[in-house]
Amino acid sequence: MPKLTIDELQKMRETTRKGIYLREGNFRGKVIVHMGTCGIAAGAREIMNAFLDESDQRKLTDVMFTTSGCAGLCSEEPIATIEMKGSPPVKYRKLTSEKVKKIFNEHIMAGNVVKEFVLGIGSERVG
Amino acid sequence: MAEKRRIELMVCTGTGCFAGGAFQIIEELNKELESFGLKDEVSLVATGCNGFCGQGPLMVVLPDNIFYGWLEKKDVHYLVEEHFLKGRPVKRLMFMPPDEKEPFPLLSDIPFFKKQLLVVLRNKGIIDPEKIEDYIARDGYLAIEKVVASMSPKDVREEILKSGLRGRGGAGFLTGKKWEIASQQIKTPKYFIANCDEGDPGAYMDRSVLESDPHSVIEGMCIAGYAIGSNEGFIYVRTEYPLAIKRMRIAIKQAEEYGLLGRNILGSDFDFTIEIREGSGAFVCGEETSLIHSIEGDIPEPRQRPPFPAQTGLWGCPTVINNVETLANVPVIITRGAEWFSKIGTETSKGTKIFSLVGKINNTGLIEVPMGITLKEVVYEIGGGIPKGKKFKAVQTGGPSGGCIPSSMLDSPIDYESLQKAGSMMGSGGMIVMDEDTCVVDVSKFFIQFTNEESCGKCTSCRDGSEALLEVLTRISAGEGREGDIDFLTELGESIKDASMCGLGQTLPNPVLSTLRYFKDEYEAHIKEKKCPALVCRNLIQYYIDPNKCVGCLLCIKSCPTEAITGESKFIHIINQENCHKCGQCLEVCPPKISAIIKVTGSDMENLVQLSEIISCKEWKKNHEYS
Ligand SMILES: Cc1cc2nc3c(=O)[nH]c(=O)nc-3n(C[C@H](O)[C@H](O)[C@H](O)COP(=O)(O)O)c2cc1C
Ligand code: FES
């Protein structure tokens, strides 16, 4: 192990900080994948994986990924809710890895809701 | 490998949780995460003491911040599936206070944590103590970086002095001042010692600092070494702390590998090394001059001061000794500034203090609070009050030679001066809560017994004085107290304080003197009325079966180890006082809805109806309904 200089220690602090971001809780957004039995059967695990892959590719440390129970709309599964700070939560329906890619790019990274996949915004349904 | 981690489980492996089976829980968690295919998404971190030891084994789920306590191996499967797979936090494993209907899911909502302020324990439960990277990520070694790059030793000493930091090992001496004295000494080399002897029974503040964040102590020692001009440090840890020693070893090795210890720290011309010294000594080994003797390989006995160790210490050289909690404050003071630190606390006592909160209290554990918080806030808000609806009686602070503080003084703020005024002291941070069932004579006897045994015997006042105190207290609790005992205890206590050489003797009378001050009537009751109001002292109490309540169920008879109870089924049971050893078994087993067995003391013992013959419960009822 090389002895550190001050510069190297500072660099190390930056990289190690990424390693513990989950513990510090500074998130600008939250992705909730619905993991009821119906969700899992419809492929919710793969959807979670797709989200985590996208996040990893971008080395994001400010979005949190979590699961929750059945959203009550089994026919629309897999469902995920995206809550970005300061905006109402958005539910997306019948997700696939491709849709996740698009949602990630447009909604999570750029702040634009991908209307075509939306199931509801806030607690209401979009007709 | 792709990074898919989205949950971190911070599982406490502190002393309490370890004893409760934390490592079995970890093993089970690993197994279940594997079988649900969640290994990449959920990671496990073994942390130091979380603080809420009464709820252990426990864990905190991040980033959600959900707190789970009293974990058992059999809960793990369900927990992993429900929460970590399906995202449904499990209510029944959450913290549930005695009189609430809904549990508290979030750690941050639990009253035990709410009033705490973490400065020393800033990384507790958030880092893996065996990974230097985790410490560095939380601004670790930022202070030493600042120190070697931009501060002179004098700057460092002044900053620490300005912060108002005082020693957390007992005496409360200004840390900056101690460093200043050592730096003025001409003689070299100079040594630095971190004191983690922690001999107070039941205390584990310092142990917890080492187990949960060893690098904070290393960094504090490094800075201290720089400030006083020392290149050699020792950390004195008791052998009974194997986990603390192991983690310290790992931490020292990591710091050496990164050049944060050793020669030319961070490329500067400052060198500093740390060696661990294990001590397995008595209570008095924690006293600084004894500790120095112990490191030198001599008999660990205190010596007269002055000269102070800062002048003449280890091997006759200038030596600063600081407590590990004191040291863990140092890096934050440097990074956040003396001004920030001095805003926490009271006029004379700055920063925070760690206490181990134990005894008759709902929430037991390790807490860190800002100086100036009141005892009431600690007992009722953080501690959640007294269990089973009992009344608060006193809180004992300062370890075995601290004092008892009564309910009338619960509004006092916690700081060095207020505690001393109340007849107690800060000490290293023990806090034992006592309820109405505690007898102050018994408590004093217990502590004097401890200090008497731990007295090194070098000075007469401490050795023989404690012996004499113990003798009188033993007599009083045995019901053989005499007129004049109270005055004798007071005078003797005062003179032991004045005449003893080290802090042990100077403080050991505190438990007696403080209880005499606040609970004199209880001593008088023991002496004059041969009565123990708290119903504790065995010679002064009797167990008695109330014939109006006894249903003749035989339970007490079966439980009595000395066969002191006579009676048959459906006949009133009678305790034969001669054979009774007052173990209290009978009272334990008598069903609560019957509650026929009571404890009595003093004149109440004379007014009891004594049955002279065996009588059936039916007969007794009949006779007494008519009369
Ligand atoms: C009987 C006795 C036992 C002590 N035990 C400890 C101890 O276990 N840990 C400790 O840090 N200080 C202990 N002290 C206090 C030390 O002598 C010393 O004051 C302290 O370590 C200095 O560090 P500080 O200025 O950072 O508090 C004890 C003192 C006495 C009289
Ligand atoms: S040991 Fe786990 S909370 Fe203290």
CSV table of N, CA and C in Angstrom, one decimal, chain B residues 1 26 30 45 71 100 119 130 135 146 165 190 236 256 259 345 355 361 381 384 386 404 410 456 518 551 577 617:
chain,number,residue,atom,x,y,z
B,1,MET,N,-17.7,-5.8,-11.7
B,1,MET,CA,-19.0,-6.2,-11.3
B,1,MET,C,-19.9,-5.0,-11.1
B,26,ILE,N,-26.4,-12.4,11.8
B,26,ILE,CA,-25.7,-12.1,10.6
B,26,ILE,C,-25.5,-13.3,9.7
B,30,ASN,N,-27.2,-13.6,6.0
B,30,ASN,CA,-26.4,-13.9,4.8
B,30,ASN,C,-27.0,-15.1,4.0
B,45,VAL,N,-23.4,-4.7,7.1
B,45,VAL,CA,-22.2,-4.0,7.7
B,45,VAL,C,-22.3,-4.3,9.2
B,71,LEU,N,-34.1,-8.9,17.7
B,71,LEU,CA,-34.1,-9.9,16.6
B,71,LEU,C,-33.8,-11.3,17.0
B,100,GLU,N,-47.7,2.6,24.0
B,100,GLU,CA,-48.1,3.1,22.7
B,100,GLU,C,-48.8,2.0,22.0
B,119,VAL,N,-21.5,13.7,18.6
B,119,VAL,CA,-20.2,14.4,18.2
B,119,VAL,C,-19.1,13.3,18.3
B,130,GLU,N,-13.9,-1.7,10.9
B,130,GLU,CA,-12.7,-2.4,10.4
B,130,GLU,C,-12.3,-1.9,9.1
B,135,TYR,N,-14.2,5.3,7.4
B,135,TYR,CA,-13.8,6.5,8.2
B,135,TYR,C,-13.4,7.7,7.4
B,146,LYS,N,-5.4,18.8,7.9
B,146,LYS,CA,-5.4,20.3,8.1
B,146,LYS,C,-4.2,20.7,9.1
B,165,LEU,N,-12.7,22.2,25.6
B,165,LEU,CA,-12.8,20.7,25.8
B,165,LEU,C,-12.1,20.4,27.2
B,190,LYS,N,8.9,13.1,24.6
B,190,LYS,CA,7.7,13.2,25.3
B,190,LYS,C,6.8,12.1,24.9
B,236,TYR,N,-3.7,2.3,26.3
B,236,TYR,CA,-3.8,1.4,27.3
B,236,TYR,C,-5.2,0.8,27.4
B,256,GLU,N,-1.1,2.8,9.4
B,256,GLU,CA,0.3,2.7,9.0
B,256,GLU,C,0.5,2.5,7.5
B,259,GLY,N,0.2,5.5,5.6
B,259,GLY,CA,1.1,6.6,6.0
B,259,GLY,C,0.4,7.6,6.9
B,345,GLY,N,-23.3,23.0,24.8
B,345,GLY,CA,-23.0,22.9,26.2
B,345,GLY,C,-23.3,24.1,27.1
B,355,PHE,N,-23.0,8.7,28.2
B,355,PHE,CA,-23.3,8.0,29.5
B,355,PHE,C,-23.8,6.6,29.2
B,361,ILE,N,-34.8,1.6,34.5
B,361,ILE,CA,-35.2,2.6,33.5
B,361,ILE,C,-35.7,1.8,32.3
B,381,GLU,N,-37.2,11.4,29.1
B,381,GLU,CA,-37.4,11.4,27.6
B,381,GLU,C,-36.5,10.4,26.9
B,384,GLY,N,-37.1,7.1,28.9
B,384,GLY,CA,-38.5,6.6,28.8
B,384,GLY,C,-39.1,6.3,30.2
B,386,ILE,N,-39.5,5.2,34.4
B,386,ILE,CA,-39.3,4.1,35.3
B,386,ILE,C,-40.2,2.9,34.9
B,404,CYS,N,-25.5,10.0,44.7
B,404,CYS,CA,-26.9,9.8,44.3
B,404,CYS,C,-27.6,11.1,44.3
B,410,LEU,N,-33.8,16.8,39.9
B,410,LEU,CA,-33.8,16.3,38.5
B,410,LEU,C,-33.7,17.4,37.5
B,456,CYS,N,-5.8,0.4,46.7
B,456,CYS,CA,-4.5,-0.3,46.5
B,456,CYS,C,-3.9,-0.5,47.9
B,518,TYR,N,-29.3,13.6,51.3
B,518,TYR,CA,-30.7,13.6,50.7
B,518,TYR,C,-31.6,12.6,51.3
B,551,VAL,N,-55.2,-18.5,49.4
B,551,VAL,CA,-56.2,-19.5,49.0
B,551,VAL,C,-55.7,-20.9,49.1
B,577,GLN,N,-40.8,-17.8,60.5
B,577,GLN,CA,-39.7,-16.8,60.3
B,577,GLN,C,-38.3,-17.3,60.7
B,617,CYS,N,-58.9,-22.3,54.7
B,617,CYS,CA,-59.2,-21.0,54.1
B,617,CYS,C,-60.7,-20.7,54.3
